[in-house]
Amino acid sequence: SQQGEEDPQALSIQEGENATMNCSYKTSINNLQWYRQNSGRGLVHLILIRSNEREKHSGRLRVTLDTSKKSSSLLITASRAADTASYFCAPGANSKLTFGKGITLSVRP
Amino acid sequence: DVKVTQSSRYLVKRTGEKVFLECVQDMDHENMFWYRQDPGLGLRLIYFSYDVKMKEKGDIPEGYSVSREKKERFSLILESASTNQTSMYLCASSLAGPNGYTFGSGTRLTVV
């Protein structure tokens, strides 16, 4: 399965600190995506990184991808209380994504 | 603002009922997907569709069927609802190829 496995399962940090979340997967992919979900709502797309890219930035987000290790990381810099949410990685083959179980991030004010 | 709209936010149905969950997108996306989300299990793909009248099984299609008669609408059907189908159902759509998904707000279905 190409399902992503996120690590850690839960993360609690102070506002202003950086949050690093990791994802591993098992099969070949052509892209990997990260999503955020606020409690009880739908998922929101954050960033997509293609298999031929190693790093990508979007605002306070930095994503890396290492296809040789089949792993990715999401870094949120200067975290805010509003970043409190669940984060999912989704390895993709063509149009189809398989989501992990998610990481619960709590940012304390 | 682009949207994926799910017809109901909360739904309560009885065991054995036929249940229809509707999803409509206004972005002219080729792909549409149905997932269910359960605590500790994450999101699991039920069915997806790459085009009108086309459908493919996901990881957990048993007990479900789908219909895509128009490009903008993708319906999930529970033929005979059971209590183990109590879950949050999420619809998503995307352009063809590796692109981000746009999700609806979800339908929380309770089968009693």
JSON list of C-alpha atoms in Angstrom, two decimals:
[
{"chain": "A", "resi": 1, "resn": "SER", "atom": "CA", "xyz": [0.00, 0.00, 0.00]},
{"chain": "A", "resi": 2, "resn": "GLN", "atom": "CA", "xyz": [1.18, 3.52, -0.66]},
{"chain": "A", "resi": 3, "resn": "GLN", "atom": "CA", "xyz": [-0.54, 4.71, 2.50]},
{"chain": "A", "resi": 4, "resn": "GLY", "atom": "CA", "xyz": [1.47, 7.27, 4.40]},
{"chain": "A", "resi": 5, "resn": "GLU", "atom": "CA", "xyz": [2.35, 6.74, 8.03]},
{"chain": "A", "resi": 6, "resn": "GLU", "atom": "CA", "xyz": [2.79, 9.94, 10.00]},
{"chain": "A", "resi": 7, "resn": "ASP", "atom": "CA", "xyz": [5.05, 10.41, 12.98]},
{"chain": "A", "resi": 8, "resn": "PRO", "atom": "CA", "xyz": [4.55, 11.43, 15.72]},
{"chain": "A", "resi": 9, "resn": "GLN", "atom": "CA", "xyz": [0.86, 10.69, 16.25]},
{"chain": "A", "resi": 10, "resn": "ALA", "atom": "CA", "xyz": [0.52, 13.78, 18.44]},
{"chain": "A", "resi": 11, "resn": "LEU", "atom": "CA", "xyz": [2.62, 16.89, 18.94]},
{"chain": "A", "resi": 12, "resn": "SER", "atom": "CA", "xyz": [2.23, 19.71, 21.45]},
{"chain": "A", "resi": 13, "resn": "ILE", "atom": "CA", "xyz": [4.33, 22.86, 21.17]},
{"chain": "A", "resi": 14, "resn": "GLN", "atom": "CA", "xyz": [4.38, 26.45, 22.35]},
{"chain": "A", "resi": 15, "resn": "GLU", "atom": "CA", "xyz": [3.28, 29.26, 20.08]},
{"chain": "A", "resi": 16, "resn": "GLY", "atom": "CA", "xyz": [6.26, 30.59, 18.13]},
{"chain": "A", "resi": 17, "resn": "GLU", "atom": "CA", "xyz": [8.08, 27.25, 18.06]},
{"chain": "A", "resi": 18, "resn": "ASN", "atom": "CA", "xyz": [8.57, 25.19, 14.91]},
{"chain": "A", "resi": 19, "resn": "ALA", "atom": "CA", "xyz": [6.61, 21.98, 14.32]},
{"chain": "A", "resi": 20, "resn": "THR", "atom": "CA", "xyz": [8.12, 19.11, 12.37]},
{"chain": "A", "resi": 21, "resn": "MET", "atom": "CA", "xyz": [5.98, 16.22, 11.19]},
{"chain": "A", "resi": 22, "resn": "ASN", "atom": "CA", "xyz": [7.22, 13.17, 9.34]},
{"chain": "A", "resi": 23, "resn": "CYS", "atom": "CA", "xyz": [5.69, 10.76, 6.87]},
{"chain": "A", "resi": 24, "resn": "SER", "atom": "CA", "xyz": [6.88, 7.44, 5.48]},
{"chain": "A", "resi": 25, "resn": "TYR", "atom": "CA", "xyz": [5.39, 5.34, 2.70]},
{"chain": "A", "resi": 26, "resn": "LYS", "atom": "CA", "xyz": [6.11, 2.02, 1.04]},
{"chain": "A", "resi": 27, "resn": "THR", "atom": "CA", "xyz": [5.53, 2.10, -2.71]},
{"chain": "A", "resi": 28, "resn": "SER", "atom": "CA", "xyz": [6.47, 4.26, -5.68]},
{"chain": "A", "resi": 29, "resn": "ILE", "atom": "CA", "xyz": [4.76, 7.61, -5.97]},
{"chain": "A", "resi": 30, "resn": "ASN", "atom": "CA", "xyz": [4.75, 10.52, -8.36]},
{"chain": "A", "resi": 31, "resn": "ASN", "atom": "CA", "xyz": [3.72, 13.11, -5.79]},
{"chain": "A", "resi": 32, "resn": "LEU", "atom": "CA", "xyz": [3.10, 13.56, -2.09]},
{"chain": "A", "resi": 33, "resn": "GLN", "atom": "CA", "xyz": [0.65, 16.00, -0.55]},
{"chain": "A", "resi": 34, "resn": "TRP", "atom": "CA", "xyz": [-0.03, 17.38, 2.92]},
{"chain": "A", "resi": 35, "resn": "TYR", "atom": "CA", "xyz": [-3.46, 18.37, 4.21]},
{"chain": "A", "resi": 36, "resn": "ARG", "atom": "CA", "xyz": [-4.84, 20.02, 7.33]},
{"chain": "A", "resi": 37, "resn": "GLN", "atom": "CA", "xyz": [-8.13, 19.22, 9.04]},
{"chain": "A", "resi": 38, "resn": "ASN", "atom": "CA", "xyz": [-9.75, 21.35, 11.67]},
{"chain": "A", "resi": 39, "resn": "SER", "atom": "CA", "xyz": [-11.98, 19.48, 14.09]},
{"chain": "A", "resi": 40, "resn": "GLY", "atom": "CA", "xyz": [-15.03, 17.96, 12.42]},
{"chain": "A", "resi": 41, "resn": "ARG", "atom": "CA", "xyz": [-14.44, 19.60, 9.06]},
{"chain": "A", "resi": 42, "resn": "GLY", "atom": "CA", "xyz": [-13.18, 18.61, 5.63]},
{"chain": "A", "resi": 43, "resn": "LEU", "atom": "CA", "xyz": [-9.51, 18.51, 4.74]},
{"chain": "A", "resi": 44, "resn": "VAL", "atom": "CA", "xyz": [-7.70, 21.49, 3.27]},
{"chain": "A", "resi": 45, "resn": "HIS", "atom": "CA", "xyz": [-4.88, 21.04, 0.79]},
{"chain": "A", "resi": 46, "resn": "LEU", "atom": "CA", "xyz": [-1.62, 22.61, 1.99]},
{"chain": "A", "resi": 47, "resn": "ILE", "atom": "CA", "xyz": [1.11, 21.68, -0.44]},
{"chain": "A", "resi": 48, "resn": "LEU", "atom": "CA", "xyz": [2.05, 19.20, -3.17]},
{"chain": "A", "resi": 49, "resn": "ILE", "atom": "CA", "xyz": [5.58, 18.05, -3.89]},
{"chain": "A", "resi": 50, "resn": "ARG", "atom": "CA", "xyz": [6.38, 16.01, -7.00]},
{"chain": "A", "resi": 51, "resn": "SER", "atom": "CA", "xyz": [8.68, 13.00, -6.94]},
{"chain": "A", "resi": 52, "resn": "ASN", "atom": "CA", "xyz": [11.39, 14.87, -8.86]},
{"chain": "A", "resi": 53, "resn": "GLU", "atom": "CA", "xyz": [11.44, 17.69, -6.28]},
{"chain": "A", "resi": 54, "resn": "ARG", "atom": "CA", "xyz": [13.36, 17.61, -3.01]},
{"chain": "A", "resi": 55, "resn": "GLU", "atom": "CA", "xyz": [12.04, 20.67, -1.22]},
{"chain": "A", "resi": 56, "resn": "LYS", "atom": "CA", "xyz": [9.16, 23.08, -1.53]},
{"chain": "A", "resi": 57, "resn": "HIS", "atom": "CA", "xyz": [8.07, 26.18, 0.38]},
{"chain": "A", "resi": 58, "resn": "SER", "atom": "CA", "xyz": [4.72, 27.85, 0.84]},
{"chain": "A", "resi": 59, "resn": "GLY", "atom": "CA", "xyz": [4.55, 30.69, 3.34]},
{"chain": "A", "resi": 60, "resn": "ARG", "atom": "CA", "xyz": [5.48, 29.24, 6.75]},
{"chain": "A", "resi": 61, "resn": "LEU", "atom": "CA", "xyz": [5.43, 25.68, 5.37]},
{"chain": "A", "resi": 62, "resn": "ARG", "atom": "CA", "xyz": [8.44, 23.75, 4.17]},
{"chain": "A", "resi": 63, "resn": "VAL", "atom": "CA", "xyz": [8.10, 20.26, 2.76]},
{"chain": "A", "resi": 64, "resn": "THR", "atom": "CA", "xyz": [10.91, 17.89, 1.91]},
{"chain": "A", "resi": 65, "resn": "LEU", "atom": "CA", "xyz": [10.77, 14.62, 0.01]},
{"chain": "A", "resi": 66, "resn": "ASP", "atom": "CA", "xyz": [13.38, 11.87, -0.04]},
{"chain": "A", "resi": 67, "resn": "THR", "atom": "CA", "xyz": [12.27, 9.21, -2.49]},
{"chain": "A", "resi": 68, "resn": "SER", "atom": "CA", "xyz": [15.28, 7.01, -1.74]},
{"chain": "A", "resi": 69, "resn": "LYS", "atom": "CA", "xyz": [14.13, 6.76, 1.90]},
{"chain": "A", "resi": 70, "resn": "LYS", "atom": "CA", "xyz": [10.44, 6.95, 0.98]},
{"chain": "A", "resi": 71, "resn": "SER", "atom": "CA", "xyz": [9.91, 9.74, 3.47]},
{"chain": "A", "resi": 72, "resn": "SER", "atom": "CA", "xyz": [8.70, 13.31, 3.68]},
{"chain": "A", "resi": 73, "resn": "SER", "atom": "CA", "xyz": [8.61, 15.99, 6.34]},
{"chain": "A", "resi": 74, "resn": "LEU", "atom": "CA", "xyz": [6.42, 19.03, 6.91]},
{"chain": "A", "resi": 75, "resn": "LEU", "atom": "CA", "xyz": [7.88, 21.93, 8.85]},
{"chain": "A", "resi": 76, "resn": "ILE", "atom": "CA", "xyz": [5.64, 24.71, 10.13]},
{"chain": "A", "resi": 77, "resn": "THR", "atom": "CA", "xyz": [7.73, 27.64, 11.28]},
{"chain": "A", "resi": 78, "resn": "ALA", "atom": "CA", "xyz": [6.74, 30.19, 13.92]},
{"chain": "A", "resi": 79, "resn": "SER", "atom": "CA", "xyz": [3.62, 28.26, 14.85]},
{"chain": "A", "resi": 80, "resn": "ARG", "atom": "CA", "xyz": [0.39, 29.98, 15.89]},
{"chain": "A", "resi": 81, "resn": "ALA", "atom": "CA", "xyz": [-2.55, 28.81, 17.96]},
{"chain": "A", "resi": 82, "resn": "ALA", "atom": "CA", "xyz": [-4.56, 28.74, 14.72]},
{"chain": "A", "resi": 83, "resn": "ASP", "atom": "CA", "xyz": [-2.26, 25.97, 13.42]},
{"chain": "A", "resi": 84, "resn": "THR", "atom": "CA", "xyz": [-3.86, 23.61, 15.93]},
{"chain": "A", "resi": 85, "resn": "ALA", "atom": "CA", "xyz": [-5.36, 20.88, 13.74]},
{"chain": "A", "resi": 86, "resn": "SER", "atom": "CA", "xyz": [-4.77, 17.38, 12.39]},
{"chain": "A", "resi": 87, "resn": "TYR", "atom": "CA", "xyz": [-2.26, 17.04, 9.56]},
{"chain": "A", "resi": 88, "resn": "PHE", "atom": "CA", "xyz": [-2.28, 14.26, 7.00]},
{"chain": "A", "resi": 89, "resn": "CYS", "atom": "CA", "xyz": [0.26, 13.16, 4.46]},
{"chain": "A", "resi": 90, "resn": "ALA", "atom": "CA", "xyz": [-1.01, 11.59, 1.25]},
{"chain": "A", "resi": 91, "resn": "PRO", "atom": "CA", "xyz": [1.36, 9.79, -1.08]},
{"chain": "A", "resi": 92, "resn": "GLY", "atom": "CA", "xyz": [0.00, 9.80, -4.61]},
{"chain": "A", "resi": 93, "resn": "ALA", "atom": "CA", "xyz": [0.20, 7.77, -7.78]},
{"chain": "A", "resi": 94, "resn": "ASN", "atom": "CA", "xyz": [-1.34, 9.74, -10.64]},
{"chain": "A", "resi": 95, "resn": "SER", "atom": "CA", "xyz": [-4.67, 11.12, -9.43]},
{"chain": "A", "resi": 96, "resn": "LYS", "atom": "CA", "xyz": [-5.20, 8.76, -6.53]},
{"chain": "A", "resi": 97, "resn": "LEU", "atom": "CA", "xyz": [-4.14, 9.59, -2.97]},
{"chain": "A", "resi": 98, "resn": "THR", "atom": "CA", "xyz": [-4.00, 7.35, 0.07]},
{"chain": "A", "resi": 99, "resn": "PHE", "atom": "CA", "xyz": [-4.13, 9.18, 3.38]},
{"chain": "A", "resi": 100, "resn": "GLY", "atom": "CA", "xyz": [-2.37, 8.34, 6.61]},
{"chain": "A", "resi": 101, "resn": "LYS", "atom": "CA", "xyz": [-4.01, 8.41, 10.02]},
{"chain": "A", "resi": 102, "resn": "GLY", "atom": "CA", "xyz": [-2.88, 11.92, 10.75]},
{"chain": "A", "resi": 103, "resn": "ILE", "atom": "CA", "xyz": [-0.91, 13.87, 13.33]},
{"chain": "A", "resi": 104, "resn": "THR", "atom": "CA", "xyz": [-2.69, 15.93, 15.96]},
{"chain": "A", "resi": 105, "resn": "LEU", "atom": "CA", "xyz": [-0.85, 19.21, 16.46]},
{"chain": "A", "resi": 106, "resn": "SER", "atom": "CA", "xyz": [-1.65, 21.37, 19.47]},
{"chain": "A", "resi": 107, "resn": "VAL", "atom": "CA", "xyz": [-0.13, 24.83, 19.65]},
{"chain": "A", "resi": 108, "resn": "ARG", "atom": "CA", "xyz": [-0.35, 26.36, 23.12]},
{"chain": "A", "resi": 109, "resn": "PRO", "atom": "CA", "xyz": [-0.80, 30.14, 23.31]},
{"chain": "B", "resi": 1, "resn": "ASP", "atom": "CA", "xyz": [-14.76, 30.59, -4.35]},
{"chain": "B", "resi": 2, "resn": "VAL", "atom": "CA", "xyz": [-14.51, 27.04, -5.62]},
{"chain": "B", "resi": 3, "resn": "LYS", "atom": "CA", "xyz": [-16.57, 24.51, -3.78]},
{"chain": "B", "resi": 4, "resn": "VAL", "atom": "CA", "xyz": [-17.39, 20.93, -3.08]},
{"chain": "B", "resi": 5, "resn": "THR", "atom": "CA", "xyz": [-20.82, 20.76, -1.51]},
{"chain": "B", "resi": 6, "resn": "GLN", "atom": "CA", "xyz": [-22.15, 17.77, 0.39]},
{"chain": "B", "resi": 7, "resn": "SER", "atom": "CA", "xyz": [-25.89, 17.72, 0.68]},
{"chain": "B", "resi": 8, "resn": "SER", "atom": "CA", "xyz": [-26.17, 17.06, 4.41]},
{"chain": "B", "resi": 9, "resn": "ARG", "atom": "CA", "xyz": [-23.97, 17.93, 7.36]},
{"chain": "B", "resi": 10, "resn": "TYR", "atom": "CA", "xyz": [-25.63, 15.43, 9.70]},
{"chain": "B", "resi": 11, "resn": "LEU", "atom": "CA", "xyz": [-27.82, 12.46, 8.84]},
{"chain": "B", "resi": 12, "resn": "VAL", "atom": "CA", "xyz": [-29.52, 9.81, 10.96]},
{"chain": "B", "resi": 13, "resn": "LYS", "atom": "CA", "xyz": [-30.86, 6.71, 9.23]},
{"chain": "B", "resi": 14, "resn": "ARG", "atom": "CA", "xyz": [-32.28, 3.38, 10.33]},
{"chain": "B", "resi": 15, "resn": "THR", "atom": "CA", "xyz": [-30.68, 0.00, 9.74]},
{"chain": "B", "resi": 16, "resn": "GLY", "atom": "CA", "xyz": [-31.74, -1.42, 6.39]},
{"chain": "B", "resi": 17, "resn": "GLU", "atom": "CA", "xyz": [-32.58, 1.92, 4.80]},
{"chain": "B", "resi": 18, "resn": "LYS", "atom": "CA", "xyz": [-31.18, 2.89, 1.42]},
{"chain": "B", "resi": 19, "resn": "VAL", "atom": "CA", "xyz": [-29.12, 6.03, 1.89]},
{"chain": "B", "resi": 20, "resn": "PHE", "atom": "CA", "xyz": [-27.98, 8.55, -0.71]},
{"chain": "B", "resi": 21, "resn": "LEU", "atom": "CA", "xyz": [-25.11, 10.94, -0.04]},
{"chain": "B", "resi": 22, "resn": "GLU", "atom": "CA", "xyz": [-24.78, 13.64, -2.65]},
{"chain": "B", "resi": 23, "resn": "CYS", "atom": "CA", "xyz": [-21.69, 15.61, -3.63]},
{"chain": "B", "resi": 24, "resn": "VAL", "atom": "CA", "xyz": [-21.54, 18.46, -6.12]},
{"chain": "B", "resi": 25, "resn": "GLN", "atom": "CA", "xyz": [-18.48, 20.40, -7.32]},
{"chain": "B", "resi": 26, "resn": "ASP", "atom": "CA", "xyz": [-18.41, 23.59, -9.34]},
{"chain": "B", "resi": 27, "resn": "MET", "atom": "CA", "xyz": [-14.81, 23.45, -10.57]},
{"chain": "B", "resi": 28, "resn": "ASP", "atom": "CA", "xyz": [-15.24, 21.25, -13.67]},
{"chain": "B", "resi": 29, "resn": "HIS", "atom": "CA", "xyz": [-12.97, 18.67, -12.04]},
{"chain": "B", "resi": 30, "resn": "GLU", "atom": "CA", "xyz": [-12.57, 15.33, -13.78]},
{"chain": "B", "resi": 31, "resn": "ASN", "atom": "CA", "xyz": [-11.93, 13.29, -10.64]},
{"chain": "B", "resi": 32, "resn": "MET", "atom": "CA", "xyz": [-14.24, 12.75, -7.70]},
{"chain": "B", "resi": 33, "resn": "PHE", "atom": "CA", "xyz": [-13.74, 10.63, -4.60]},
{"chain": "B", "resi": 34, "resn": "TRP", "atom": "CA", "xyz": [-15.62, 9.29, -1.61]},
{"chain": "B", "resi": 35, "resn": "TYR", "atom": "CA", "xyz": [-13.78, 8.57, 1.67]},
{"chain": "B", "resi": 36, "resn": "ARG", "atom": "CA", "xyz": [-14.93, 7.59, 5.09]},
{"chain": "B", "resi": 37, "resn": "GLN", "atom": "CA", "xyz": [-13.10, 8.73, 8.19]},
{"chain": "B", "resi": 38, "resn": "ASP", "atom": "CA", "xyz": [-13.13, 6.84, 11.48]},
{"chain": "B", "resi": 39, "resn": "PRO", "atom": "CA", "xyz": [-11.15, 7.49, 14.67]},
{"chain": "B", "resi": 40, "resn": "GLY", "atom": "CA", "xyz": [-7.86, 5.61, 14.65]},
{"chain": "B", "resi": 41, "resn": "LEU", "atom": "CA", "xyz": [-8.31, 4.49, 11.03]},
{"chain": "B", "resi": 42, "resn": "GLY", "atom": "CA", "xyz": [-7.82, 7.74, 9.15]},
{"chain": "B", "resi": 43, "resn": "LEU", "atom": "CA", "xyz": [-9.37, 8.26, 5.73]},
{"chain": "B", "resi": 44, "resn": "ARG", "atom": "CA", "xyz": [-10.21, 5.22, 3.68]},
{"chain": "B", "resi": 45, "resn": "LEU", "atom": "CA", "xyz": [-11.14, 5.38, 0.01]},
{"chain": "B", "resi": 46, "resn": "ILE", "atom": "CA", "xyz": [-14.51, 3.88, -0.86]},
{"chain": "B", "resi": 47, "resn": "TYR", "atom": "CA", "xyz": [-14.93, 4.69, -4.57]},
{"chain": "B", "resi": 48, "resn": "PHE", "atom": "CA", "xyz": [-13.59, 7.13, -7.09]},
{"chain": "B", "resi": 49, "resn": "SER", "atom": "CA", "xyz": [-14.44, 8.32, -10.57]},
{"chain": "B", "resi": 50, "resn": "TYR", "atom": "CA", "xyz": [-12.20, 9.69, -13.30]},
{"chain": "B", "resi": 51, "resn": "ASP", "atom": "CA", "xyz": [-15.00, 10.70, -15.64]},
{"chain": "B", "resi": 52, "resn": "VAL", "atom": "CA", "xyz": [-18.72, 10.70, -16.14]},
{"chain": "B", "resi": 53, "resn": "LYS", "atom": "CA", "xyz": [-20.21, 7.21, -15.87]},
{"chain": "B", "resi": 54, "resn": "MET", "atom": "CA", "xyz": [-16.85, 5.81, -14.83]},
{"chain": "B", "resi": 55, "resn": "LYS", "atom": "CA", "xyz": [-16.18, 4.39, -11.39]},
{"chain": "B", "resi": 56, "resn": "GLU", "atom": "CA", "xyz": [-13.50, 2.39, -9.68]},
{"chain": "B", "resi": 57, "resn": "LYS", "atom": "CA", "xyz": [-13.45, 0.60, -6.36]},
{"chain": "B", "resi": 58, "resn": "GLY", "atom": "CA", "xyz": [-11.29, 1.94, -3.61]},
{"chain": "B", "resi": 59, "resn": "ASP", "atom": "CA", "xyz": [-10.06, 0.07, -0.57]},
{"chain": "B", "resi": 60, "resn": "ILE", "atom": "CA", "xyz": [-13.41, -0.54, 1.14]},
{"chain": "B", "resi": 61, "resn": "PRO", "atom": "CA", "xyz": [-16.24, -0.67, -1.45]},
{"chain": "B", "resi": 62, "resn": "GLU", "atom": "CA", "xyz": [-18.29, -3.41, 0.21]},
{"chain": "B", "resi": 63, "resn": "GLY", "atom": "CA", "xyz": [-21.80, -2.24, 1.08]},
{"chain": "B", "resi": 64, "resn": "TYR", "atom": "CA", "xyz": [-21.53, 0.85, -1.11]},
{"chain": "B", "resi": 65, "resn": "SER", "atom": "CA", "xyz": [-22.19, 1.83, -4.69]},
{"chain": "B", "resi": 66, "resn": "VAL", "atom": "CA", "xyz": [-21.78, 5.10, -6.58]},
{"chain": "B", "resi": 67, "resn": "SER", "atom": "CA", "xyz": [-23.29, 6.99, -9.46]},
{"chain": "B", "resi": 68, "resn": "ARG", "atom": "CA", "xyz": [-21.83, 9.68, -11.68]},
{"chain": "B", "resi": 69, "resn": "GLU", "atom": "CA", "xyz": [-24.31, 10.67, -14.36]},
{"chain": "B", "resi": 70, "resn": "LYS", "atom": "CA", "xyz": [-23.08, 14.25, -14.62]},
{"chain": "B", "resi": 71, "resn": "LYS", "atom": "CA", "xyz": [-19.55, 15.58, -14.32]},
{"chain": "B", "resi": 72, "resn": "GLU", "atom": "CA", "xyz": [-20.32, 17.79, -11.34]},
{"chain": "B", "resi": 73, "resn": "ARG", "atom": "CA", "xyz": [-22.19, 15.25, -9.23]},
{"chain": "B", "resi": 74, "resn": "PHE", "atom": "CA", "xyz": [-20.97, 12.07, -7.52]},
{"chain": "B", "resi": 75, "resn": "SER", "atom": "CA", "xyz": [-23.41, 10.14, -5.36]},
{"chain": "B", "resi": 76, "resn": "LEU", "atom": "CA", "xyz": [-22.59, 7.53, -2.75]},
{"chain": "B", "resi": 77, "resn": "ILE", "atom": "CA", "xyz": [-25.28, 4.94, -2.09]},
{"chain": "B", "resi": 78, "resn": "LEU", "atom": "CA", "xyz": [-25.56, 2.70, 0.93]},
{"chain": "B", "resi": 79, "resn": "GLU", "atom": "CA", "xyz": [-27.75, -0.09, -0.40]},
{"chain": "B", "resi": 80, "resn": "SER", "atom": "CA", "xyz": [-28.86, -1.30, 3.04]},
{"chain": "B", "resi": 81, "resn": "ALA", "atom": "CA", "xyz": [-27.43, 0.80, 5.84]},
{"chain": "B", "resi": 82, "resn": "SER", "atom": "CA", "xyz": [-25.84, -0.99, 8.75]},
{"chain": "B", "resi": 83, "resn": "THR", "atom": "CA", "xyz": [-24.57, 0.30, 12.09]},
{"chain": "B", "resi": 84, "resn": "ASN", "atom": "CA", "xyz": [-20.96, -0.29, 11.06]},
{"chain": "B", "resi": 85, "resn": "GLN", "atom": "CA", "xyz": [-21.44, 2.34, 8.36]},
{"chain": "B", "resi": 86, "resn": "THR", "atom": "CA", "xyz": [-21.83, 5.02, 11.00]},
{"chain": "B", "resi": 87, "resn": "SER", "atom": "CA", "xyz": [-19.00, 7.36, 10.08]},
{"chain": "B", "resi": 88, "resn": "MET", "atom": "CA", "xyz": [-17.91, 10.71, 8.69]},
{"chain": "B", "resi": 89, "resn": "TYR", "atom": "CA", "xyz": [-18.14, 10.67, 4.89]},
{"chain": "B", "resi": 90, "resn": "LEU", "atom": "CA", "xyz": [-15.94, 13.01, 2.90]},
{"chain": "B", "resi": 91, "resn": "CYS", "atom": "CA", "xyz": [-16.26, 13.85, -0.77]},
{"chain": "B", "resi": 92, "resn": "ALA", "atom": "CA", "xyz": [-13.37, 15.35, -2.75]},
{"chain": "B", "resi": 93, "resn": "SER", "atom": "CA", "xyz": [-12.63, 16.40, -6.30]},
{"chain": "B", "resi": 94, "resn": "SER", "atom": "CA", "xyz": [-9.52, 17.21, -8.32]},
{"chain": "B", "resi": 95, "resn": "LEU", "atom": "CA", "xyz": [-8.30, 17.95, -11.81]},
{"chain": "B", "resi": 96, "resn": "ALA", "atom": "CA", "xyz": [-6.88, 15.02, -13.75]},
{"chain": "B", "resi": 97, "resn": "GLY", "atom": "CA", "xyz": [-3.29, 14.10, -12.96]},
{"chain": "B", "resi": 98, "resn": "PRO", "atom": "CA", "xyz": [-1.36, 14.76, -9.75]},
{"chain": "B", "resi": 99, "resn": "ASN", "atom": "CA", "xyz": [-3.23, 17.71, -8.28]},
{"chain": "B", "resi": 100, "resn": "GLY", "atom": "CA", "xyz": [-4.53, 18.76, -4.90]},
{"chain": "B", "resi": 101, "resn": "TYR", "atom": "CA", "xyz": [-7.95, 17.67, -3.77]},
{"chain": "B", "resi": 102, "resn": "THR", "atom": "CA", "xyz": [-10.74, 20.00, -2.73]},
{"chain": "B", "resi": 103, "resn": "PHE", "atom": "CA", "xyz": [-12.83, 18.46, 0.03]},
{"chain": "B", "resi": 104, "resn": "GLY", "atom": "CA", "xyz": [-16.40, 19.02, 1.08]},
{"chain": "B", "resi": 105, "resn": "SER", "atom": "CA", "xyz": [-17.25, 19.71, 4.73]},
{"chain": "B", "resi": 106, "resn": "GLY", "atom": "CA", "xyz": [-18.30, 16.13, 5.31]},
{"chain": "B", "resi": 107, "resn": "THR", "atom": "CA", "xyz": [-21.49, 14.29, 6.23]},
{"chain": "B", "resi": 108, "resn": "ARG", "atom": "CA", "xyz": [-21.66, 12.70, 9.64]},
{"chain": "B", "resi": 109, "resn": "LEU", "atom": "CA", "xyz": [-23.92, 9.67, 9.19]},
{"chain": "B", "resi": 110, "resn": "THR", "atom": "CA", "xyz": [-25.36, 7.78, 12.12]},
{"chain": "B", "resi": 111, "resn": "VAL", "atom": "CA", "xyz": [-27.12, 4.49, 11.47]},
{"chain": "B", "resi": 112, "resn": "VAL", "atom": "CA", "xyz": [-29.36, 3.37, 14.31]}
]
